[in-house]
PDB file of C-alpha atoms in Angstrom:
ATOM      1  CA  UNK A  55     132.741  61.010 138.142  1.00 42.00           C
ATOM      2  CA  UNK A  56     129.795  61.747 135.920  1.00 45.00           C
ATOM      3  CA  UNK A  57     126.411  60.256 136.622  1.00 46.00           C
ATOM      4  CA  UNK A  58     124.494  58.102 134.127  1.00 50.00           C
ATOM      5  CA  UNK A  59     122.285  60.254 131.918  1.00 45.00           C
ATOM      6  CA  UNK A  60     119.245  57.977 132.240  1.00 50.00           C
ATOM      7  CA  UNK A  61     119.440  58.013 136.038  1.00 44.00           C
ATOM      8  CA  UNK A  62     119.656  61.811 136.207  1.00 43.00           C
ATOM      9  CA  UNK A  63     116.782  62.242 133.810  1.00 46.00           C
ATOM     10  CA  UNK A  64     114.537  59.857 135.754  1.00 48.00           C
ATOM     11  CA  UNK A  65     115.350  61.474 139.071  1.00 43.00           C
ATOM     12  CA  UNK A  66     114.722  64.985 137.778  1.00 44.00           C
ATOM     13  CA  UNK A  67     111.422  63.941 136.254  1.00 45.00           C
ATOM     14  CA  UNK A  68     110.240  62.430 139.540  1.00 46.00           C
ATOM     15  CA  UNK A  69     111.496  65.069 141.957  1.00 42.00           C
ATOM     16  CA  UNK A  70     111.760  68.465 140.268  1.00 46.00           C
ATOM     17  CA  UNK A  71     109.719  68.604 137.088  1.00 50.00           C
ATOM     18  CA  UNK A  72     106.237  68.247 138.625  1.00 48.00           C
ATOM     19  CA  UNK A  73     106.744  71.520 140.508  1.00 45.00           C
ATOM     20  CA  UNK A  74     108.252  73.196 137.463  1.00 50.00           C
ATOM     21  CA  UNK A  75     105.316  72.108 135.302  1.00 51.00           C
ATOM     22  CA  UNK A  76     102.944  73.776 137.740  1.00 43.00           C
ATOM     23  CA  UNK A  77     104.913  77.042 137.653  1.00 47.00           C
ATOM     24  CA  UNK A  78     105.090  77.172 133.856  1.00 49.00           C
ATOM     25  CA  UNK A  79     101.398  76.347 133.555  1.00 49.00           C
ATOM     26  CA  UNK A  80     100.568  79.435 135.602  1.00 45.00           C
ATOM     27  CA  UNK A  81     102.729  81.795 133.511  1.00 49.00           C
ATOM     28  CA  UNK A  82     100.304  82.236 130.542  1.00 48.00           C
ATOM     29  CA  UNK A  83      97.482  83.091 132.924  1.00 47.00           C
ATOM     30  CA  UNK A  84      99.689  85.622 134.722  1.00 46.00           C
ATOM     31  CA  UNK A  85     100.527  87.286 131.413  1.00 44.00           C
ATOM     32  CA  UNK A  86      96.860  88.063 130.854  1.00 48.00           C
ATOM     33  CA  UNK A  87      96.726  90.211 133.987  1.00 46.00           C
ATOM     34  CA  UNK A  88      97.911  93.795 134.321  1.00 43.00           C
ATOM     35  CA  UNK A  89     100.248  93.026 137.220  1.00 63.00           C
ATOM     36  CA  UNK A  90     103.320  92.112 135.165  1.00 73.00           C
ATOM     37  CA  UNK A  91     105.075  94.243 132.568  1.00 89.00           C
ATOM     38  CA  UNK A  92     106.697  91.428 130.589  1.00 94.00           C
ATOM     39  CA  UNK A  93     106.448  87.726 129.971  1.00 94.00           C
ATOM     40  CA  UNK A  94     109.876  86.097 129.664  1.00 94.00           C
ATOM     41  CA  UNK A  95     110.542  83.010 127.540  1.00 94.00           C
ATOM     42  CA  UNK A  96     113.915  81.423 126.842  1.00 95.00           C
ATOM     43  CA  UNK A  97     114.525  78.163 124.996  1.00 92.00           C
ATOM     44  CA  UNK A  98     110.920  76.968 125.401  1.00 88.00           C
ATOM     45  CA  UNK A  99     108.893  75.093 122.796  1.00 80.00           C
ATOM     46  CA  UNK A 100     106.822  78.127 121.845  1.00 79.00           C
ATOM     47  CA  UNK A 101     109.981  79.656 120.365  1.00 84.00           C
ATOM     48  CA  UNK A 102     111.216  76.559 118.564  1.00 81.00           C
ATOM     49  CA  UNK A 103     110.921  76.147 114.830  1.00 71.00           C
ATOM     50  CA  UNK A 104     110.519  72.594 113.574  1.00 58.00           C
ATOM     51  CA  UNK A 105     113.514  73.012 111.283  1.00 67.00           C
ATOM     52  CA  UNK A 106     115.788  74.832 113.735  1.00 74.00           C
ATOM     53  CA  UNK A 107     117.266  72.560 116.383  1.00 75.00           C
ATOM     54  CA  UNK A 108     119.420  75.404 117.744  1.00 80.00           C
ATOM     55  CA  UNK A 109     116.446  77.382 119.084  1.00 84.00           C
ATOM     56  CA  UNK A 110     115.846  75.205 122.125  1.00 90.00           C
ATOM     57  CA  UNK A 111     117.231  74.943 124.679  1.00 93.00           C
ATOM     58  CA  UNK A 112     119.497  77.963 125.155  1.00 96.00           C
ATOM     59  CA  UNK A 113     123.151  76.900 125.421  1.00 97.00           C
ATOM     60  CA  UNK A 114     126.039  78.809 126.973  1.00 97.00           C
ATOM     61  CA  UNK A 115     129.661  77.671 127.285  1.00 96.00           C
ATOM     62  CA  UNK A 116     132.556  78.480 129.623  1.00 96.00           C
ATOM     63  CA  UNK A 117     136.202  79.024 128.716  1.00 94.00           C
ATOM     64  CA  UNK A 118     137.022  75.420 129.704  1.00 93.00           C
ATOM     65  CA  UNK A 119     134.443  74.024 127.269  1.00 95.00           C
ATOM     66  CA  UNK A 120     131.716  72.928 129.688  1.00 96.00           C
ATOM     67  CA  UNK A 121     128.205  74.139 128.934  1.00 97.00           C
ATOM     68  CA  UNK A 122     124.770  74.679 130.401  1.00 97.00           C
ATOM     69  CA  UNK A 123     121.556  74.016 128.518  1.00 97.00           C
ATOM     70  CA  UNK A 124     118.698  76.069 129.946  1.00 97.00           C
ATOM     71  CA  UNK A 125     115.052  76.808 129.273  1.00 95.00           C
ATOM     72  CA  UNK A 126     112.322  78.541 131.221  1.00 95.00           C
ATOM     73  CA  UNK A 127     109.586  81.146 131.423  1.00 95.00           C
ATOM     74  CA  UNK A 128     108.161  83.704 133.791  1.00 95.00           C
ATOM     75  CA  UNK A 129     107.015  87.285 134.275  1.00 94.00           C
ATOM     76  CA  UNK A 130     108.795  90.537 135.132  1.00 95.00           C
ATOM     77  CA  UNK A 131     107.451  93.662 136.812  1.00 93.00           C
ATOM     78  CA  UNK A 132     110.002  96.371 136.161  1.00 89.00           C
ATOM     79  CA  UNK A 133     109.005  99.217 138.525  1.00 87.00           C
ATOM     80  CA  UNK A 134     109.128  96.910 141.548  1.00 88.00           C
ATOM     81  CA  UNK A 135     111.989  94.807 140.093  1.00 90.00           C
ATOM     82  CA  UNK A 136     110.059  91.649 140.849  1.00 93.00           C
ATOM     83  CA  UNK A 137     110.203  88.359 138.964  1.00 95.00           C
ATOM     84  CA  UNK A 138     108.432  85.012 138.961  1.00 95.00           C
ATOM     85  CA  UNK A 139     110.306  82.597 136.714  1.00 96.00           C
ATOM     86  CA  UNK A 140     111.572  79.024 136.634  1.00 96.00           C
ATOM     87  CA  UNK A 141     113.045  76.521 134.228  1.00 95.00           C
ATOM     88  CA  UNK A 142     115.277  73.508 133.719  1.00 96.00           C
ATOM     89  CA  UNK A 143     119.018  73.155 133.258  1.00 97.00           C
ATOM     90  CA  UNK A 144     121.498  70.487 132.187  1.00 96.00           C
ATOM     91  CA  UNK A 145     125.217  70.810 132.904  1.00 97.00           C
ATOM     92  CA  UNK A 146     127.510  68.984 130.458  1.00 96.00           C
ATOM     93  CA  UNK A 147     131.241  68.340 130.309  1.00 96.00           C
ATOM     94  CA  UNK A 148     133.466  69.277 127.385  1.00 95.00           C
ATOM     95  CA  UNK A 149     132.786  65.904 125.739  1.00 94.00           C
ATOM     96  CA  UNK A 150     129.013  66.076 126.199  1.00 93.00           C
ATOM     97  CA  UNK A 151     128.644  63.924 129.320  1.00 96.00           C
ATOM     98  CA  UNK A 152     125.780  65.007 131.596  1.00 96.00           C
ATOM     99  CA  UNK A 153     127.238  66.135 134.935  1.00 95.00           C
ATOM    100  CA  UNK A 154     124.032  67.311 136.579  1.00 95.00           C
ATOM    101  CA  UNK A 155     120.477  68.281 135.760  1.00 95.00           C
ATOM    102  CA  UNK A 156     117.717  70.025 137.653  1.00 96.00           C
ATOM    103  CA  UNK A 157     115.600  73.148 137.860  1.00 96.00           C
ATOM    104  CA  UNK A 158     116.291  76.829 138.423  1.00 97.00           C
ATOM    105  CA  UNK A 159     114.099  79.401 140.155  1.00 97.00           C
ATOM    106  CA  UNK A 160     114.496  83.178 139.918  1.00 97.00           C
ATOM    107  CA  UNK A 161     114.803  85.053 143.210  1.00 95.00           C
ATOM    108  CA  UNK A 162     115.414  88.640 142.085  1.00 96.00           C
ATOM    109  CA  UNK A 163     115.206  90.904 139.044  1.00 97.00           C
ATOM    110  CA  UNK A 164     118.513  92.774 139.179  1.00 97.00           C
ATOM    111  CA  UNK A 165     117.838  94.912 136.110  1.00 96.00           C
ATOM    112  CA  UNK A 166     115.995  95.077 132.811  1.00 96.00           C
ATOM    113  CA  UNK A 167     117.115  97.156 129.840  1.00 96.00           C
ATOM    114  CA  UNK A 168     114.444  97.442 127.153  1.00 94.00           C
ATOM    115  CA  UNK A 169     115.329  97.616 123.450  1.00 94.00           C
ATOM    116  CA  UNK A 170     111.771  98.565 122.512  1.00 91.00           C
ATOM    117  CA  UNK A 171     108.833  96.765 120.972  1.00 82.00           C
ATOM    118  CA  UNK A 172     109.190  94.994 117.639  1.00 77.00           C
ATOM    119  CA  UNK A 173     105.865  94.993 115.702  1.00 60.00           C
ATOM    120  CA  UNK A 174     105.575  91.979 113.437  1.00 58.00           C
ATOM    121  CA  UNK A 175     108.258  89.986 115.261  1.00 48.00           C
ATOM    122  CA  UNK A 176     105.824  87.154 115.959  1.00 46.00           C
ATOM    123  CA  UNK A 177     105.899  86.377 112.250  1.00 44.00           C
ATOM    124  CA  UNK A 178     108.735  84.054 111.294  1.00 39.00           C
ATOM    125  CA  UNK A 179     109.280  82.311 108.010  1.00 32.00           C
ATOM    126  CA  UNK A 180     105.787  83.213 106.825  1.00 35.00           C
ATOM    127  CA  UNK A 181     103.851  81.795 109.758  1.00 36.00           C
ATOM    128  CA  UNK A 182     102.746  83.167 113.078  1.00 39.00           C
ATOM    129  CA  UNK A 183     104.208  81.873 116.327  1.00 43.00           C
ATOM    130  CA  UNK A 184     100.894  82.545 118.015  1.00 43.00           C
ATOM    131  CA  UNK A 185      97.397  83.944 117.421  1.00 39.00           C
ATOM    132  CA  UNK A 186      97.135  87.414 115.855  1.00 39.00           C
ATOM    133  CA  UNK A 187      97.700  90.008 118.548  1.00 40.00           C
ATOM    134  CA  UNK A 188      97.806  93.254 116.611  1.00 37.00           C
ATOM    135  CA  UNK A 189      95.079  95.808 116.200  1.00 38.00           C
ATOM    136  CA  UNK A 190      95.358  99.159 114.387  1.00 36.00           C
ATOM    137  CA  UNK A 191      98.914 100.263 113.743  1.00 39.00           C
ATOM    138  CA  UNK A 192      98.632 103.381 115.843  1.00 40.00           C
ATOM    139  CA  UNK A 193     100.896 103.330 118.894  1.00 39.00           C
ATOM    140  CA  UNK A 194      99.124 102.088 121.994  1.00 41.00           C
ATOM    141  CA  UNK A 195      96.372 100.236 120.112  1.00 43.00           C
ATOM    142  CA  UNK A 196      96.918  96.501 120.483  1.00 48.00           C
ATOM    143  CA  UNK A 197      94.809  93.618 121.687  1.00 54.00           C
ATOM    144  CA  UNK A 198      97.464  91.428 123.287  1.00 72.00           C
ATOM    145  CA  UNK A 199     101.103  91.143 124.327  1.00 80.00           C
ATOM    146  CA  UNK A 200     103.635  92.733 121.986  1.00 86.00           C
ATOM    147  CA  UNK A 201     107.049  91.155 121.272  1.00 90.00           C
ATOM    148  CA  UNK A 202     109.919  93.218 122.617  1.00 93.00           C
ATOM    149  CA  UNK A 203     113.663  93.039 122.943  1.00 95.00           C
ATOM    150  CA  UNK A 204     115.754  93.606 126.004  1.00 96.00           C
ATOM    151  CA  UNK A 205     118.360  92.374 128.453  1.00 97.00           C
ATOM    152  CA  UNK A 206     117.177  90.919 131.765  1.00 97.00           C
ATOM    153  CA  UNK A 207     119.590  90.183 134.597  1.00 98.00           C
ATOM    154  CA  UNK A 208     118.165  87.716 137.109  1.00 98.00           C
ATOM    155  CA  UNK A 209     119.501  86.307 140.331  1.00 97.00           C
ATOM    156  CA  UNK A 210     118.592  82.605 140.317  1.00 97.00           C
ATOM    157  CA  UNK A 211     118.999  79.479 142.428  1.00 97.00           C
ATOM    158  CA  UNK A 212     119.908  76.217 140.729  1.00 97.00           C
ATOM    159  CA  UNK A 213     118.444  73.102 142.361  1.00 96.00           C
ATOM    160  CA  UNK A 214     120.133  69.957 141.015  1.00 95.00           C
ATOM    161  CA  UNK A 215     118.531  66.548 141.290  1.00 93.00           C
ATOM    162  CA  UNK A 216     121.604  65.506 143.297  1.00 89.00           C
ATOM    163  CA  UNK A 217     123.976  67.727 145.225  1.00 89.00           C
ATOM    164  CA  UNK A 218     123.812  71.190 146.706  1.00 92.00           C
ATOM    165  CA  UNK A 219     121.852  74.211 145.490  1.00 95.00           C
ATOM    166  CA  UNK A 220     123.875  77.121 144.113  1.00 94.00           C
ATOM    167  CA  UNK A 221     123.216  80.787 143.454  1.00 96.00           C
ATOM    168  CA  UNK A 222     124.037  82.440 140.135  1.00 96.00           C
ATOM    169  CA  UNK A 223     123.297  85.414 137.910  1.00 97.00           C
ATOM    170  CA  UNK A 224     121.486  84.697 134.652  1.00 98.00           C
ATOM    171  CA  UNK A 225     121.449  87.154 131.753  1.00 97.00           C
ATOM    172  CA  UNK A 226     118.752  86.732 129.098  1.00 98.00           C
ATOM    173  CA  UNK A 227     119.193  88.752 125.911  1.00 97.00           C
ATOM    174  CA  UNK A 228     116.517  89.110 123.205  1.00 95.00           C
ATOM    175  CA  UNK A 229     117.936  90.911 120.178  1.00 93.00           C
ATOM    176  CA  UNK A 230     114.792  92.683 118.925  1.00 92.00           C
ATOM    177  CA  UNK A 231     114.101  96.390 118.638  1.00 92.00           C
ATOM    178  CA  UNK A 232     116.916  98.930 118.966  1.00 92.00           C
ATOM    179  CA  UNK A 233     119.650  96.523 120.033  1.00 94.00           C
ATOM    180  CA  UNK A 234     122.961  97.963 121.313  1.00 94.00           C
ATOM    181  CA  UNK A 235     126.036  96.941 119.344  1.00 94.00           C
ATOM    182  CA  UNK A 236     127.435  94.979 122.290  1.00 93.00           C
ATOM    183  CA  UNK A 237     124.281  92.850 122.637  1.00 95.00           C
ATOM    184  CA  UNK A 238     123.632  91.725 119.075  1.00 93.00           C
ATOM    185  CA  UNK A 239     123.954  88.024 119.980  1.00 94.00           C
ATOM    186  CA  UNK A 240     120.761  86.499 121.335  1.00 94.00           C
ATOM    187  CA  UNK A 241     121.014  84.019 124.167  1.00 95.00           C
ATOM    188  CA  UNK A 242     122.025  83.645 127.793  1.00 97.00           C
ATOM    189  CA  UNK A 243     125.018  84.087 130.089  1.00 97.00           C
ATOM    190  CA  UNK A 244     125.496  82.438 133.467  1.00 97.00           C
ATOM    191  CA  UNK A 245     127.843  83.414 136.308  1.00 96.00           C
ATOM    192  CA  UNK A 246     128.014  81.602 139.630  1.00 95.00           C
ATOM    193  CA  UNK A 247     128.444  83.559 142.842  1.00 90.00           C
ATOM    194  CA  UNK A 248     131.516  83.505 145.104  1.00 81.00           C
ATOM    195  CA  UNK A 249     134.031  83.403 142.293  1.00 77.00           C
ATOM    196  CA  UNK A 250     132.542  80.470 140.429  1.00 77.00           C
ATOM    197  CA  UNK A 251     132.993  79.645 136.758  1.00 84.00           C
ATOM    198  CA  UNK A 252     131.508  82.071 134.252  1.00 93.00           C
ATOM    199  CA  UNK A 253     129.614  80.794 131.225  1.00 96.00           C
ATOM    200  CA  UNK A 254     129.725  83.741 128.856  1.00 94.00           C
ATOM    201  CA  UNK A 255     129.882  82.326 125.326  1.00 95.00           C
ATOM    202  CA  UNK A 256     126.373  82.275 123.861  1.00 94.00           C
ATOM    203  CA  UNK A 257     126.157  79.190 121.657  1.00 94.00           C
ATOM    204  CA  UNK A 258     122.501  78.960 120.646  1.00 93.00           C
ATOM    205  CA  UNK A 259     118.938  79.450 121.827  1.00 93.00           C
ATOM    206  CA  UNK A 260     116.100  81.910 121.355  1.00 92.00           C
ATOM    207  CA  UNK A 261     114.691  84.332 123.893  1.00 94.00           C
ATOM    208  CA  UNK A 262     111.650  86.592 123.790  1.00 92.00           C
ATOM    209  CA  UNK A 263     109.985  89.196 125.979  1.00 94.00           C
ATOM    210  CA  UNK A 264     106.283  89.934 125.544  1.00 92.00           C
ATOM    211  CA  UNK A 265     105.197  93.403 126.616  1.00 90.00           C
ATOM    212  CA  UNK A 266     101.976  92.957 128.583  1.00 86.00           C
ATOM    213  CA  UNK A 267     101.446  96.575 129.620  1.00 70.00           C
ATOM    214  CA  UNK A 268     102.001  99.321 127.089  1.00 61.00           C
ATOM    215  CA  UNK A 269     103.013 101.768 129.782  1.00 57.00           C
ATOM    216  CA  UNK A 270     106.105  99.694 130.590  1.00 56.00           C
ATOM    217  CA  UNK A 271     109.588 100.943 129.798  1.00 52.00           C
ATOM    218  CA  UNK A 272     109.716  99.320 126.364  1.00 40.00           C
ATOM    219  CA  UNK A 273     107.036 101.659 125.063  1.00 46.00           C
ATOM    220  CA  UNK A 274     109.324 104.636 125.450  1.00 41.00           C
ATOM    221  CA  UNK A 275     111.874 102.973 123.164  1.00 47.00           C
ATOM    222  CA  UNK A 276     109.427 101.756 120.541  1.00 44.00           C
ATOM    223  CA  UNK A 277     110.488 102.203 116.948  1.00 42.00           C
ATOM    224  CA  UNK A 278     108.769 105.188 115.359  1.00 38.00           C
ATOM    225  CA  UNK A 279     109.290 107.359 112.261  1.00 39.00           C
ATOM    226  CA  UNK A 280     111.674 110.208 112.884  1.00 42.00           C
ATOM    227  CA  UNK A 281     110.108 113.666 112.932  1.00 39.00           C
ATOM    228  CA  UNK A 282     111.896 116.710 111.581  1.00 44.00           C
ATOM    229  CA  UNK A 283     112.266 119.107 114.489  1.00 42.00           C
ATOM    230  CA  UNK A 284     112.658 122.093 112.185  1.00 46.00           C
ATOM    231  CA  UNK A 285     109.286 123.661 111.305  1.00 45.00           C
ATOM    232  CA  UNK A 286     108.561 124.155 107.642  1.00 46.00           C
ATOM    233  CA  UNK A 287     108.800 127.805 106.477  1.00 48.00           C
ATOM    234  CA  UNK A 288     105.433 129.494 106.450  1.00 45.00           C
ATOM    235  CA  UNK A 289     104.022 130.653 103.154  1.00 45.00           C
ATOM    236  CA  UNK A 290     103.844 134.367 102.508  1.00 46.00           C
ATOM    237  CA  UNK A 291     100.668 136.212 101.641  1.00 43.00           C
ATOM    238  CA  UNK A 292      99.188 135.325  98.283  1.00 40.00           C
TER     239      UNK A 292
END
């Protein structure tokens, strides 16, 4: 039996969201330090366009038609495979009835595959998503986080307002940079542990990684003009 939407929303707001608000408030400050390689954002308001209702939250569906709506933010440190991230989720039935709602917290960074930085990606439809961050166009010269693409695989714990906590694997894909053919669709995938249902059909939602340290793995894959490896023939004596 599904629970009334209003009841679930009130309970989540009173029990879970205060802690989540504190975590997300700390994320921007963390991004300004040199300790994390990337800032992760998925389905959060910063990414939403006023005319695009599909940007937030991120939605993923299972084969039986149920879906999860998710949003969140955090930071990744790739050499140590560490993550600090959290967000909210809503689980809905095939006919849109809210089955559960709550928060999720990341416990492990399983892997991160960088697609490279994407200069200019903060510009969308003629307006900036944030304050200007770019300095001279030479590689390595920038004054703030750079937008980057990639695929992050996180182990997370879902904490519903009612019921038992569950462990799952969350994939977050940002299709910027040199995106592999098999990862052209931006969004999320969710798979529960111990043979649970897989939610692997990305429906909607935007994701973004911000490169905080230029020495991180994304820098090696940054887009750059191709250089001809063959030296030009030398000129003979005049």
